[in-house]
Amino acid sequence: MASEEGRLHNRRGRGCLRAAGAGTNHQLVFTVRIIITLAVLRLQLPHAALAVLYGVDRSTITRAVHEIRPLPAARGFAVPGHLVLRLRTLEDVFAYAAAEGMELRLDSTGDRGCRPGANRPGRRAFVSG
């Protein structure tokens, strides 16, 4: 939350006008927000399904994932067998693979593309992947 407030402070050019503790409270406690974020990242569960499961609006799930997602990313990814080595950037991954003599393959077939809607010009010409 501190990094989010810092980002907002830079964007606004001033501090928050509300007193500390003012505003709406989180509907989901911190541990539940972590579980929801892990479910989205690992299992690719839809936000709408998680919203039904926890009895909240879909936008609440989206906000929780948006708030929690940077936390594990900032820690980096642990490398099995190397307790202190953590890969934080794509350059770190490439450097580690080169040092270990590994061959990397990147798969982007799951990336979503912006395809024109049905019966729109250019839809037949669009190729994804």
XYZ file of C-alpha atoms in Angstrom:
129
model
C 0.000 0.000 0.000
C 2.948 2.298 0.656
C 4.226 1.917 -2.907
C 0.729 2.572 -4.280
C 0.442 5.724 -2.144
C 3.894 6.829 -3.331
C 2.828 6.351 -6.953
C -0.337 8.353 -6.349
C 1.640 11.063 -4.539
C 3.932 11.440 -7.570
C 0.954 11.583 -9.921
C -0.959 14.150 -7.841
C 2.071 16.191 -6.834
C 0.899 16.327 -3.212
C -0.095 14.110 -0.330
C -3.497 12.579 0.241
C -6.189 15.001 1.418
C -7.950 12.422 3.596
C -6.899 11.707 7.144
C -5.248 8.371 7.878
C -7.881 5.660 8.235
C -10.565 7.593 6.347
C -12.317 6.110 3.355
C -13.692 2.656 2.695
C -12.277 -0.410 4.393
C -11.132 -3.483 2.518
C -13.882 -6.070 2.192
C -11.293 -8.847 2.048
C -8.588 -9.324 4.663
C -4.947 -9.403 3.575
C -4.559 -13.194 3.697
C -7.659 -13.707 1.552
C -6.363 -11.177 -0.976
C -3.105 -13.153 -1.192
C -4.994 -16.426 -1.715
C -7.143 -14.823 -4.417
C -4.082 -13.435 -6.198
C -2.338 -16.819 -6.134
C -5.502 -18.490 -7.455
C -5.635 -16.035 -10.343
C -1.928 -16.340 -11.155
C -1.567 -20.122 -10.747
C -4.983 -21.476 -11.697
C -6.173 -18.721 -14.052
C -9.532 -18.610 -12.274
C -11.839 -15.880 -13.592
C -12.372 -12.879 -11.358
C -16.139 -13.324 -11.639
C -15.952 -16.894 -10.276
C -13.842 -15.791 -7.313
C -16.263 -12.936 -6.671
C -19.144 -15.398 -6.379
C -17.056 -17.649 -4.139
C -16.186 -14.834 -1.720
C -19.501 -12.986 -1.974
C -18.068 -9.707 -3.284
C -18.196 -7.759 -6.538
C -15.870 -8.684 -9.394
C -14.199 -5.270 -9.183
C -13.216 -6.039 -5.571
C -11.354 -9.149 -6.767
C -9.703 -7.175 -9.560
C -8.588 -4.500 -7.097
C -7.218 -7.123 -4.685
C -5.184 -8.796 -7.443
C -3.921 -5.404 -8.625
C -2.756 -4.517 -5.102
C -1.140 -7.863 -4.227
C 0.392 -8.875 -7.566
C 3.510 -6.647 -7.286
C 4.502 -8.187 -3.935
C 5.697 -11.623 -5.130
C 7.081 -10.089 -8.330
C 9.305 -7.756 -6.298
C 10.796 -10.720 -4.413
C 11.803 -12.451 -7.636
C 11.716 -16.150 -8.422
C 13.767 -18.608 -6.407
C 16.138 -20.947 -8.219
C 16.089 -24.553 -6.965
C 19.451 -25.481 -5.450
C 20.558 -21.846 -5.021
C 19.161 -20.502 -1.767
C 20.176 -16.871 -2.226
C 19.801 -16.527 -6.005
C 16.563 -14.859 -7.120
C 15.656 -13.966 -10.692
C 13.892 -10.603 -10.797
C 14.114 -9.544 -14.436
C 14.110 -11.220 -17.825
C 17.786 -10.281 -18.161
C 18.480 -12.235 -14.941
C 16.778 -15.282 -16.460
C 18.840 -15.048 -19.655
C 22.088 -14.571 -17.712
C 21.319 -17.553 -15.462
C 20.455 -19.748 -18.451
C 23.676 -18.771 -20.256
C 25.768 -19.459 -17.140
C 24.154 -22.896 -16.663
C 24.282 -23.794 -20.374
C 20.504 -23.987 -20.703
C 18.462 -23.444 -23.835
C 15.435 -21.195 -23.331
C 12.206 -21.401 -25.273
C 9.607 -18.675 -24.997
C 5.980 -19.487 -25.666
C 3.585 -16.627 -26.323
C 0.616 -18.570 -27.663
C -1.472 -17.538 -24.670
C -1.095 -13.815 -25.349
C -4.289 -12.025 -26.190
C -4.353 -9.912 -29.310
C -6.630 -7.042 -30.267
C -8.784 -8.541 -32.972
C -11.499 -6.497 -34.676
C -15.022 -7.475 -33.662
C -17.311 -9.684 -35.711
C -18.396 -8.234 -39.066
C -15.781 -5.473 -38.806
C -13.301 -4.557 -41.543
C -9.939 -6.242 -41.197
C -11.094 -9.177 -39.078
C -10.282 -11.820 -41.693
C -6.797 -10.378 -42.200
C -5.976 -10.532 -38.488
C -3.708 -13.386 -37.455
C -2.911 -14.014 -33.795
C 0.246 -15.716 -32.542
